[in-house]
Tab-separated table of C-alpha atoms and ligand atoms in Angstrom:
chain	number	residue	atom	x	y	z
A	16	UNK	CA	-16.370	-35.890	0.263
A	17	UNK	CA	-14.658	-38.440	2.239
A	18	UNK	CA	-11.090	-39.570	2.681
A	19	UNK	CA	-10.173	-42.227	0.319
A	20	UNK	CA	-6.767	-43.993	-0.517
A	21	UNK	CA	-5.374	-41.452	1.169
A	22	UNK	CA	-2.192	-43.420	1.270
A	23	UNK	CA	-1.715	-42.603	-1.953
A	24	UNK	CA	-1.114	-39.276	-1.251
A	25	UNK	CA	1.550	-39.407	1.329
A	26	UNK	CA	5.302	-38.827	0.871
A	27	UNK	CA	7.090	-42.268	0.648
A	28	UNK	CA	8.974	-40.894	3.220
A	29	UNK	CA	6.471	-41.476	5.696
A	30	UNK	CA	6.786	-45.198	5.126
A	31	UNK	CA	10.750	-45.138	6.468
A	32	UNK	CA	9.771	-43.311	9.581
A	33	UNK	CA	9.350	-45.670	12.163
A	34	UNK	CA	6.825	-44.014	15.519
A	35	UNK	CA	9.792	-42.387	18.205
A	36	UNK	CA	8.658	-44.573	21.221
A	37	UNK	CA	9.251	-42.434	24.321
A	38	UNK	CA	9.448	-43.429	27.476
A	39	UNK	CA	6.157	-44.448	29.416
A	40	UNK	CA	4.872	-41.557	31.466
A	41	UNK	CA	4.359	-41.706	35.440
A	42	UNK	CA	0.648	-41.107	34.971
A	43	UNK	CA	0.313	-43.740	32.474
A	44	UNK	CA	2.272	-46.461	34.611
A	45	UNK	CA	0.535	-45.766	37.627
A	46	UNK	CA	-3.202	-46.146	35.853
A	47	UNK	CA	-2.013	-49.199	33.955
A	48	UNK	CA	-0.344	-51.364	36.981
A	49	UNK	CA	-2.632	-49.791	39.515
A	50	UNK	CA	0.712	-48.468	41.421
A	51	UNK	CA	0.424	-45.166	43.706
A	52	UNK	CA	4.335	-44.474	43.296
A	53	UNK	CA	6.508	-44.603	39.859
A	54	UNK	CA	9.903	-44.140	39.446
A	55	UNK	CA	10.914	-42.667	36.407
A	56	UNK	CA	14.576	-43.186	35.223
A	57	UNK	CA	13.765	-43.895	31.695
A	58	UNK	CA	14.642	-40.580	30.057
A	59	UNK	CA	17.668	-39.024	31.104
A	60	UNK	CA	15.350	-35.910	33.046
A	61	UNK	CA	16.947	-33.739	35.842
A	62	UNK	CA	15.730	-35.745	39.219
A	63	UNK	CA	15.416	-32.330	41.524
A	64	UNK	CA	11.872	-30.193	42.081
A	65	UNK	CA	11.332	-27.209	39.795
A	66	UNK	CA	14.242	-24.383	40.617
A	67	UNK	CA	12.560	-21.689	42.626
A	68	UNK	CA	14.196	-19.151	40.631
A	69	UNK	CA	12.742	-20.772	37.313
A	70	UNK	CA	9.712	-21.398	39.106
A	71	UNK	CA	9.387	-17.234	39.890
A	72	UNK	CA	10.520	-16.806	36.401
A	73	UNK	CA	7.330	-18.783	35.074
A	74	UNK	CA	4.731	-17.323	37.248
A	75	UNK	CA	5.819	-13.805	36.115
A	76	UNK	CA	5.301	-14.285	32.490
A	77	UNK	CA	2.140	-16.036	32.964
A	78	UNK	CA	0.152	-12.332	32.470
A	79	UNK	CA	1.704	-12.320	28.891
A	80	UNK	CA	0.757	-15.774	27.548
A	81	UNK	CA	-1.856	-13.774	25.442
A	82	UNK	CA	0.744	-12.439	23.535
A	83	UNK	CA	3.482	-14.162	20.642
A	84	UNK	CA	6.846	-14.816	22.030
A	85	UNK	CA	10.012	-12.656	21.122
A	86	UNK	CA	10.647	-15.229	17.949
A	87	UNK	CA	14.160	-13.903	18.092
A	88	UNK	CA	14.695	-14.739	22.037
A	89	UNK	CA	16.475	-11.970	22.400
A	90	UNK	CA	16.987	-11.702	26.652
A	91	UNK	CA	17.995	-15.548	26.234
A	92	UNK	CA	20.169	-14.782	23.474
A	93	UNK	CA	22.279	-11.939	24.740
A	94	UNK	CA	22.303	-14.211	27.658
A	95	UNK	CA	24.229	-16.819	25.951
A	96	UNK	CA	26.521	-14.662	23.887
A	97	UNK	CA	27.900	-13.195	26.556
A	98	UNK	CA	28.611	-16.684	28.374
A	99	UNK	CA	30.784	-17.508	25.311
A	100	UNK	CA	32.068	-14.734	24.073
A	101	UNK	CA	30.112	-15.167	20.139
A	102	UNK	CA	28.021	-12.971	18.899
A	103	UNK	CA	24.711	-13.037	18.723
A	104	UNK	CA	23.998	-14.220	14.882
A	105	UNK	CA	26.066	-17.371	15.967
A	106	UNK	CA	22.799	-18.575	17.829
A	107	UNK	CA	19.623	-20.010	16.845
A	108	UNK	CA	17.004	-21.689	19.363
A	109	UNK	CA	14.653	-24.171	19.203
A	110	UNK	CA	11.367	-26.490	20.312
A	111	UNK	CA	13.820	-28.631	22.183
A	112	UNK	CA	17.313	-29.438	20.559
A	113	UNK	CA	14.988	-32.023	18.589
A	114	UNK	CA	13.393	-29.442	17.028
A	115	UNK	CA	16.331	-27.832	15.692
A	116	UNK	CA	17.285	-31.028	14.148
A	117	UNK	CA	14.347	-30.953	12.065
A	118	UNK	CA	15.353	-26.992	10.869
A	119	UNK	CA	18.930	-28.375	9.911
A	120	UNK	CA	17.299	-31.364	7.909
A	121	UNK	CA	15.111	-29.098	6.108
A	122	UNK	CA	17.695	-26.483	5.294
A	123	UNK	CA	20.834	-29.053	4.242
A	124	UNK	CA	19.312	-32.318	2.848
A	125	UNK	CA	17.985	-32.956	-0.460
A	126	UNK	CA	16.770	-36.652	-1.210
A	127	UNK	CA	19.590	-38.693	-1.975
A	128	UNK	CA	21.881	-36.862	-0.023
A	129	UNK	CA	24.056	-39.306	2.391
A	130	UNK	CA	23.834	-38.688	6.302
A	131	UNK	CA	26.365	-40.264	7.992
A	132	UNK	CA	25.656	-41.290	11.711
A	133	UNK	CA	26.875	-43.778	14.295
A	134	UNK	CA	25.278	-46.475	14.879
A	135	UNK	CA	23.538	-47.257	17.232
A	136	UNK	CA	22.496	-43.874	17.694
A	137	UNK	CA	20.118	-41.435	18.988
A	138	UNK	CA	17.161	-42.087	16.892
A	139	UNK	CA	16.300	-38.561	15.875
A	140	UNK	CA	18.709	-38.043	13.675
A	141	UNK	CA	17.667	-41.077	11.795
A	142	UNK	CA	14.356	-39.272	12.108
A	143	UNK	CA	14.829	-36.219	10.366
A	144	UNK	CA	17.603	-37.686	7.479
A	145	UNK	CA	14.323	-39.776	6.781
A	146	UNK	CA	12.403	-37.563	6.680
A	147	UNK	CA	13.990	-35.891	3.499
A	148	UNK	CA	14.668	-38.932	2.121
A	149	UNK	CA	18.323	-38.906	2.771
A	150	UNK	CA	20.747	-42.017	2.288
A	151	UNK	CA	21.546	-43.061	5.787
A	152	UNK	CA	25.443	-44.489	5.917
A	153	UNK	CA	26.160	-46.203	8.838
A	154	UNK	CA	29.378	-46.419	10.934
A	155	UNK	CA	29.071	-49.174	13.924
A	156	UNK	CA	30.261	-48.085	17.479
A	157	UNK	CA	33.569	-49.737	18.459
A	158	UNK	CA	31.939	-51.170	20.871
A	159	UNK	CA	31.080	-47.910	23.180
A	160	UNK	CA	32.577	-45.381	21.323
A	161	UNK	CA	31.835	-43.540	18.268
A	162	UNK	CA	34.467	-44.959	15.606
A	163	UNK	CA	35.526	-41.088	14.050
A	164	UNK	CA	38.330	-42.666	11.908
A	165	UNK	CA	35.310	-44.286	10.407
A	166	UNK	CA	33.109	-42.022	10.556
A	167	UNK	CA	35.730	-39.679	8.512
A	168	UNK	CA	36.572	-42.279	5.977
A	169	UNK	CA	32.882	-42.610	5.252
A	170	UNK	CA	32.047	-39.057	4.659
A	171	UNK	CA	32.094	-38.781	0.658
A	172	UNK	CA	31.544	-36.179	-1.648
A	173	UNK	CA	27.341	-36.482	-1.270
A	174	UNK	CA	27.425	-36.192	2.412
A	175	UNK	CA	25.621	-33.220	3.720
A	176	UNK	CA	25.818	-33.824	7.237
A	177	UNK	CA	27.787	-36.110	10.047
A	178	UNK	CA	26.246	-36.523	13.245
A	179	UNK	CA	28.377	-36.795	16.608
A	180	UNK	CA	27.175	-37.062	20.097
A	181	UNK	CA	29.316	-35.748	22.634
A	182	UNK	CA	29.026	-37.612	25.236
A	183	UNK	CA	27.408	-40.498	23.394
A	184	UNK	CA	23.359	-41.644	23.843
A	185	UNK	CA	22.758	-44.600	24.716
A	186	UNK	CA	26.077	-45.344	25.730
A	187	UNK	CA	27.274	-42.108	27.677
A	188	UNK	CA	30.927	-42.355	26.751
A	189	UNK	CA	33.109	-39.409	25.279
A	190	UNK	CA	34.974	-38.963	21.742
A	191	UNK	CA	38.461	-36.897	22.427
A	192	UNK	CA	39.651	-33.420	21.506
A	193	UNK	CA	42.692	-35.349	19.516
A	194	UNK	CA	39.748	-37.926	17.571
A	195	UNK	CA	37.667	-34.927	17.058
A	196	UNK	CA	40.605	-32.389	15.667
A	197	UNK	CA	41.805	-35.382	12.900
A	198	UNK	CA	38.151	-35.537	12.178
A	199	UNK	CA	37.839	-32.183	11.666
A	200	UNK	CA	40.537	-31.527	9.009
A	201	UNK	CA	39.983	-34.488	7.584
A	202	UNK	CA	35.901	-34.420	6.357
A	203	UNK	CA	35.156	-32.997	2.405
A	204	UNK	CA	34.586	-29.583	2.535
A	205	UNK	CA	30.925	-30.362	1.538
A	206	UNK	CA	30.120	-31.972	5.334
A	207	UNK	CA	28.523	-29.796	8.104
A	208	UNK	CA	29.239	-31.956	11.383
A	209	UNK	CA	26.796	-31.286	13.940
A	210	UNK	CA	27.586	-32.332	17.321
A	211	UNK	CA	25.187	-32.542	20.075
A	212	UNK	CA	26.141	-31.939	23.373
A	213	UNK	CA	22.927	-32.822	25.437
A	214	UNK	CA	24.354	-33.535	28.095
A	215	UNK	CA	27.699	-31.054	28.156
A	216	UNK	CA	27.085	-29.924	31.520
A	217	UNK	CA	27.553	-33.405	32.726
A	218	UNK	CA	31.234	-34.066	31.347
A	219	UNK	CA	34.449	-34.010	33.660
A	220	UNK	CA	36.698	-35.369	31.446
A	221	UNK	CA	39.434	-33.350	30.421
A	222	UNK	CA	39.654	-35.111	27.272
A	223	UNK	CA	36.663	-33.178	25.913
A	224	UNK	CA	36.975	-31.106	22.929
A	225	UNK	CA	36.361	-27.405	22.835
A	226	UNK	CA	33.548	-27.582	20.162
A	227	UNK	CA	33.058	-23.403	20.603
A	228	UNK	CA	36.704	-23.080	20.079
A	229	UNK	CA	36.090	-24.933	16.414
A	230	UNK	CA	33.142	-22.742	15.522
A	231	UNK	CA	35.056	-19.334	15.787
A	232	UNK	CA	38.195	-20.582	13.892
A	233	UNK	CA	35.243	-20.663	11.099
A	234	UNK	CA	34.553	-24.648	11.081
A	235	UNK	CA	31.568	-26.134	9.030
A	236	UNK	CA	30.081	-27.315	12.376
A	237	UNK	CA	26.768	-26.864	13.850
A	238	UNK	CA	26.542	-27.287	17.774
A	239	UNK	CA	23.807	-28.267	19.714
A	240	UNK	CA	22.757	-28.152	23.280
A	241	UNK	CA	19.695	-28.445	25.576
A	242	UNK	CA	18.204	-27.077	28.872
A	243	UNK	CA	16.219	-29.780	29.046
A	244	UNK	CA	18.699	-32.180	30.820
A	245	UNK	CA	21.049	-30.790	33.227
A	246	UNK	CA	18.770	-27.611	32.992
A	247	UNK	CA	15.848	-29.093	34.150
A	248	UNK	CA	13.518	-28.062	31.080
A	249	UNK	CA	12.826	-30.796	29.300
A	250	UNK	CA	9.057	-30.281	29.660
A	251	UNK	CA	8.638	-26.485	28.224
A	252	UNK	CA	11.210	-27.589	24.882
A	253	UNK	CA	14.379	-25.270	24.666
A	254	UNK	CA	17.936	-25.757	23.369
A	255	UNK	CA	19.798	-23.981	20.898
A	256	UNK	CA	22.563	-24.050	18.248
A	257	UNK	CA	25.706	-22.651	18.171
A	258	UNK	CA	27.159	-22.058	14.046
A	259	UNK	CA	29.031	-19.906	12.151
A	260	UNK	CA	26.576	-16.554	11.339
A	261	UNK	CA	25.960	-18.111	7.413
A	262	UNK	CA	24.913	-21.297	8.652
A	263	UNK	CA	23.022	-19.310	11.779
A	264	UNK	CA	21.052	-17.473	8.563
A	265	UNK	CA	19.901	-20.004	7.087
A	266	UNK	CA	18.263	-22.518	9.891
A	267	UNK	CA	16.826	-18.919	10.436
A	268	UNK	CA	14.993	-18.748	7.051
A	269	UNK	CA	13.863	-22.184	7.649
A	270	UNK	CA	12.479	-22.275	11.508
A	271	UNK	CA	8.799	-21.379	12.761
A	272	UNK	CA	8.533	-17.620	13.322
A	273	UNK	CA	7.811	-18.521	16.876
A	274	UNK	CA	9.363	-21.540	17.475
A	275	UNK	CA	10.244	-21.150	20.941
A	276	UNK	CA	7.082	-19.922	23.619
A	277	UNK	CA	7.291	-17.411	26.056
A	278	UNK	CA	7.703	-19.449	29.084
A	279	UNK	CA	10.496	-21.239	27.661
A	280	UNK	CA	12.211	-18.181	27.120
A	281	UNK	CA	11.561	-16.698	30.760
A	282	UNK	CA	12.273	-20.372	32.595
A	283	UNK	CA	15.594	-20.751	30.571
A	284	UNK	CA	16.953	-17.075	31.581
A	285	UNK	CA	16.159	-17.687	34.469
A	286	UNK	CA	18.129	-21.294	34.662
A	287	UNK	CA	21.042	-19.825	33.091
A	288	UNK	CA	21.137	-17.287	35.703
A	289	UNK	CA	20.683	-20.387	38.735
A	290	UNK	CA	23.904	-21.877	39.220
A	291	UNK	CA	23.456	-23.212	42.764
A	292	UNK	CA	20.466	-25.181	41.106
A	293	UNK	CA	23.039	-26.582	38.626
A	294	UNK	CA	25.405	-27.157	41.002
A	295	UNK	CA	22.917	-29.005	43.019
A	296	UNK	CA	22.486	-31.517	39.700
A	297	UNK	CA	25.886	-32.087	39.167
A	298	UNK	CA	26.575	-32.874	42.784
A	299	UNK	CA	23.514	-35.166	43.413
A	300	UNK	CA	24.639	-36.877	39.917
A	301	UNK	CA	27.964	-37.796	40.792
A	302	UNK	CA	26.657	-38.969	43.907
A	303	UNK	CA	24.348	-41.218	41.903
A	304	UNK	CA	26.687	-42.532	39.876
A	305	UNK	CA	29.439	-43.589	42.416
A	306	UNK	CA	26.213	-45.344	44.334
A	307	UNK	CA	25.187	-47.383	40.909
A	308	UNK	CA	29.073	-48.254	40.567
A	309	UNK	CA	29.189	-49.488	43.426
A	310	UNK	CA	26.271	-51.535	43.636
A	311	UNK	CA	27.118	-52.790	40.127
A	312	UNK	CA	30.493	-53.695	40.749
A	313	UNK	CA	29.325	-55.464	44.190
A	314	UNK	CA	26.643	-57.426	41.895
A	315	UNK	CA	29.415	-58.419	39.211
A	316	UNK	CA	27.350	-56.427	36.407
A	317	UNK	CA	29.603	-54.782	34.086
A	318	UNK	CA	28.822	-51.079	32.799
A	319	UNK	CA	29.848	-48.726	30.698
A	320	UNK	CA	31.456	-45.867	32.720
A	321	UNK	CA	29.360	-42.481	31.860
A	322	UNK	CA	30.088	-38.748	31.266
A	323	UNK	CA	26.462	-38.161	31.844
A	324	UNK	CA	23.914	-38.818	33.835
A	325	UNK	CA	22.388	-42.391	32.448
A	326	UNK	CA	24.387	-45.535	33.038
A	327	UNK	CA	24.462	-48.521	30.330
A	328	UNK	CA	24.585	-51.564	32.553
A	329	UNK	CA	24.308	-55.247	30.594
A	330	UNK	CA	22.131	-57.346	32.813
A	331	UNK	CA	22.716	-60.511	31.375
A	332	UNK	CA	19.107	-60.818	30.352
A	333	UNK	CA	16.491	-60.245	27.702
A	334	UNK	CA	16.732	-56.166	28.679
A	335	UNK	CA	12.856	-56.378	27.500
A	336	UNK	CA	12.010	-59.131	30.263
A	337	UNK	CA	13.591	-56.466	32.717
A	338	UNK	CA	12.004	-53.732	31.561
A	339	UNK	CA	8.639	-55.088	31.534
A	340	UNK	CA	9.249	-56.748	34.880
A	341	UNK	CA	10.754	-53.547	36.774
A	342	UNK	CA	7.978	-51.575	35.564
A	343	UNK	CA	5.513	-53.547	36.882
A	344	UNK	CA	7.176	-52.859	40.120
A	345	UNK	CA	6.786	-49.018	39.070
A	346	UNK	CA	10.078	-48.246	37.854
A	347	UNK	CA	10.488	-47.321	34.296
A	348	UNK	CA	13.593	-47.664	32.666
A	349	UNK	CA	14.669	-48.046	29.032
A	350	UNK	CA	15.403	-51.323	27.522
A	351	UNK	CA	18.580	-51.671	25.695
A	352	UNK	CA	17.186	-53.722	22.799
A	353	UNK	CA	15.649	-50.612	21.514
A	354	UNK	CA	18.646	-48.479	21.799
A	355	UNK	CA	20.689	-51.220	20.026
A	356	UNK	CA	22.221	-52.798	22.807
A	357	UNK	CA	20.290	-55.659	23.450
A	358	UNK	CA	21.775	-56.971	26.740
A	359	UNK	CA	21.660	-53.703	28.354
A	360	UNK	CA	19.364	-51.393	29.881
A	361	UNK	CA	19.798	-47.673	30.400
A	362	UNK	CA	19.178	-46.336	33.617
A	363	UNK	CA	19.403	-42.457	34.443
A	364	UNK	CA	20.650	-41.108	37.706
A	365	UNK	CA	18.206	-40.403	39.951
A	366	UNK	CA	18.230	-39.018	43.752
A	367	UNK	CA	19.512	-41.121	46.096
A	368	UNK	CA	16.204	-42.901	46.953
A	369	UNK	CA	15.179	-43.594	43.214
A	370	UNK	CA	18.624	-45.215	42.504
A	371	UNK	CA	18.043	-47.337	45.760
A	372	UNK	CA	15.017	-48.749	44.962
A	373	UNK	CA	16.008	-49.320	41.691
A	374	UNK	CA	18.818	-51.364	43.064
A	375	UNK	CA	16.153	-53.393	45.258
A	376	UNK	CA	14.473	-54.521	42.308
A	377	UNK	CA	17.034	-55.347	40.632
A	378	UNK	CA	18.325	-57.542	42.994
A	379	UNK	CA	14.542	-59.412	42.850
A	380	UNK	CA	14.701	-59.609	39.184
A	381	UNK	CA	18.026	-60.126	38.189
A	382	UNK	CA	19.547	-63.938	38.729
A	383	UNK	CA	23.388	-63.167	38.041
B	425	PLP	C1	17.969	-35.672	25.435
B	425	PLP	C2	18.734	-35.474	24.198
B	425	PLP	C3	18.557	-34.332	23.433
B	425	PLP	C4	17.671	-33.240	23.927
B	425	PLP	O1	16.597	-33.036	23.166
B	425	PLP	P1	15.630	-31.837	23.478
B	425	PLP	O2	14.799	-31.857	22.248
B	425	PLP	O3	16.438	-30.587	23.598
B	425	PLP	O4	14.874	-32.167	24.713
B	425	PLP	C5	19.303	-34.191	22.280
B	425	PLP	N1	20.205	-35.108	21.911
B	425	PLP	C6	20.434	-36.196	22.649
B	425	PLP	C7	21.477	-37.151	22.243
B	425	PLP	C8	19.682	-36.419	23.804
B	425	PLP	O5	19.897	-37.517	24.518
C-alpha cells in the first residue's frame, strides 16, 4: 500500500490556508549567517530572563510530568476568578490564546458562515475562519485603526463571529470604550465578538474599554488574553478566555481534554502571583519606547504611536530589503509587507541594549 493522489483526499480547505510564517529563531539565524549574537525583536516576546518565581514554580512540578495535567486548570482558574470577580465557568484556557481560536472556530462556524475581521489583521484569525471554510468579509483599517463603524455595518445576518484586537497587531493602536459600546449594541444578535487583548497589560490609555464589564452585563462576547507576552510565557503556550458560562460550555465540549500541560499551569500561577516581575516589563517597556521615539523622531521616521510593546515605524524602504539586511547583521525583525503594511517594519521593545543596537543598524541601512 502506498500513498497515492493523496490530494484527493484532503479538505479543500487546506488549499486556502496559506503556511503561518513565524519569526526566524535565534538558533536558526545564528547557524545560517554564522553570527555568535542575535537579536530577536521580531515577535512581540517579553525581553527579561525567566522570573525566578516562575522559574521555582517549573522546577517543582518537574517530578509530576509523568502524570496528565488538571484538564480543568483548576489552581490557575480560581486564580483568575478571583482577580476579576467572575466565576469560575466564565473561563476556559488554552495551548496559547491561538489555540483557543481554533476551539471557537470549531464550535461557531459552519462553512459559509461570514467572519468579519479587520484588515490587515493578525493572521490567525484568517487561519482558523479558513479553516472551516468560512466567508471572510473584510473591513480595511482607517489607516491605523480598526474602522468599528464598519466593522458594525458589515456584520449581517450570516455572521458568526467579529474579530477585534485591542490594542491592534501589527499596528499597536487602541479602539475606544465609546467605538466599542456603539459597536456593541449595534451588531445582529447572531454575532459573538471576540476581542483579543494580547497585549492588555501593556495599555495606559484611559480610553480603553472595560471588556469584563461587557461580559457580566451578559454580552455575546468572547475575551481573550495571553501570558505569553507581558507574562513572559510565550514558550510553554497559555492564555485563556473570558465568556458568558453558555458560551464557556461549549468551547468546553469542543477543546482537547488536556489542552493545557502541567508546567504551563504551575509557571502561569506562579506569574500571576509575580507582580514585581510584571512591573519590571512594564517599566523597562516604557523605557523602550520613549528611547525608539526618540531616536525616530531625531531620524525624521514617522511611527505609529503604540499601546504595546512593538512599534510600527515606515522606513521609507522595501521593509523586505531591511529585513533581510538587518538580519544579516543578527537582528530579526518583522517586515511590514507581510503584516500588510508594506513600508513598515515592526519592531518589539526590547531592553535597552537590544533597542540600541537596533538603532545602530538602522542608521547603516537606512538612507532617509
Ligand atoms: C501574540 C498574540 C497572541 C498570543 O497568542 P498566544 O497563542 O497566546 O501566544 C494573540 N493575539 C495577538 C493579536 C497576538 O499578537
Amino acid at each position: 500500500m502506498i500513498v497515492k493522489n493523496v490530494n484527493n483526499l484532503k479538505r479543500d480547505e487546506v488549499d486556502k490556508i496559506k503556511p503561518y510564517i513565524p519569526g526566524k529563531p535565534i538558533s536558526e539565524v545564528k547557524s545560517e549567517y554564522g553570527l555568535d549574537k542575535v537579536v530577536k525583536l521580531a515577535s512581540n516576546e517579553n525581553p527579561l530572563d525567566i522570573s525566578t518565581k516562575v522559574e521555582e514554580a517549573i522546577k517543582k512540578e518537574l517530578n509530576s510530568i509523568g502524570l496528565y495535567p488538571d484538564g480543568g486548570c483548576r489552581l490557575l482558574k480560581g486564580k483568575l476568578a478571583e482577580k476579576y470577580g467572575i466565576d469560575e465557568d466564565m473561563i476556559i484556557f488554552g495551548n496559547g490564546s491561538d489555540g483557543l481560536l481554533k476551539v471557537i472556530a470549531e464550535s461557531f462556524v459552519k462553512a459559509e458562515d461570514e467572519v468579519v475581521i479587520s484588515y490587515p489583521t493578525f493572521v490567525e484569525y484568517i487561519f482558523v475562519a479558513n479553516m472551516m471554510g468560512a466567508n471572510l468579509v473584510r473591513v480595511m483599517m482607517d489607516d491605523y485603526h480598526q474602522n468599528l463603524p464598519a466593522l458594525t455595518e458589515a456584520a449581517s445576518e450570516k455572521t458568526k463571529l467579529l474579530f477585534l484586537t485591542n490594542p491592534h497587531n501589527p499596528a499597536g493602536t487602541l479602539f475606544t470604550a465609546d467605538e466599542f459600546d456603539e459597536l456593541m449594541n449595534k451588531v445582529p444578535d447572531n454575532v459573538i465578538v471576540v476581542v483579543d487583548e494580547a497585549y492588555f497589560e501593556y495599555v495606559d490609555d484611559k480610553a480603553y474599554p472595560d471588556t469584563l464589564e461587557y461580559i457580566k452585563k451578559g454580552y455575546p462576547i468572547i475575551l481573550l488574553r495571553t501570558f505569553s507576552k507581558a507574562y513572559g510565557l510565550a514558550g510553554l503556550r497559555i492564555g485563556y478566555a473570558v465568556a458568558d458560562p453558555d458560551i464557556i460550555a461549549i468551547l468546553k465540549r469542543m477543546r482537547d481534554p488536556f489542552n493545557v500541560n502541567r508546567i504551563a499551569q504551575k509557571a502561569a500561577a506562579a506569574a500571576l502571583d509575580d507582580k514585581e516581575f510584571l512591573e519590571k516589563t512594564l517599566e523597562i517597556n516604557e523605557k523602550g519606547k520613549k528611547y525608539l521615539y526618540q531616536e525616530f523622531e531625531k531620524r525624521g521616521l514617522d511611527y505609529v504611536p503604540t499601546q504595546s510593546n512593538f512599534i510600527m515605524v515606515k522606513v521609507n524602504m522595501d521593509s523586505m530589503k531591511l529585513f533581510k539586511d538587518l538580519m544579516k547583521e543578527g537582528i530579526i525583525i518583522r517586515p511590514g509587507k507581510p503584516l500588510g503594511y508594506p513600508e513598515h517594519i515592526r519592531v518589539s521593545i526590547g531592553l535597552p541594549e537590544e533597542n540600541e543596537l537596533f538603532i545602530e543598524h538602522v542608521d547603516k541601512l537606512i538612507q532617509s
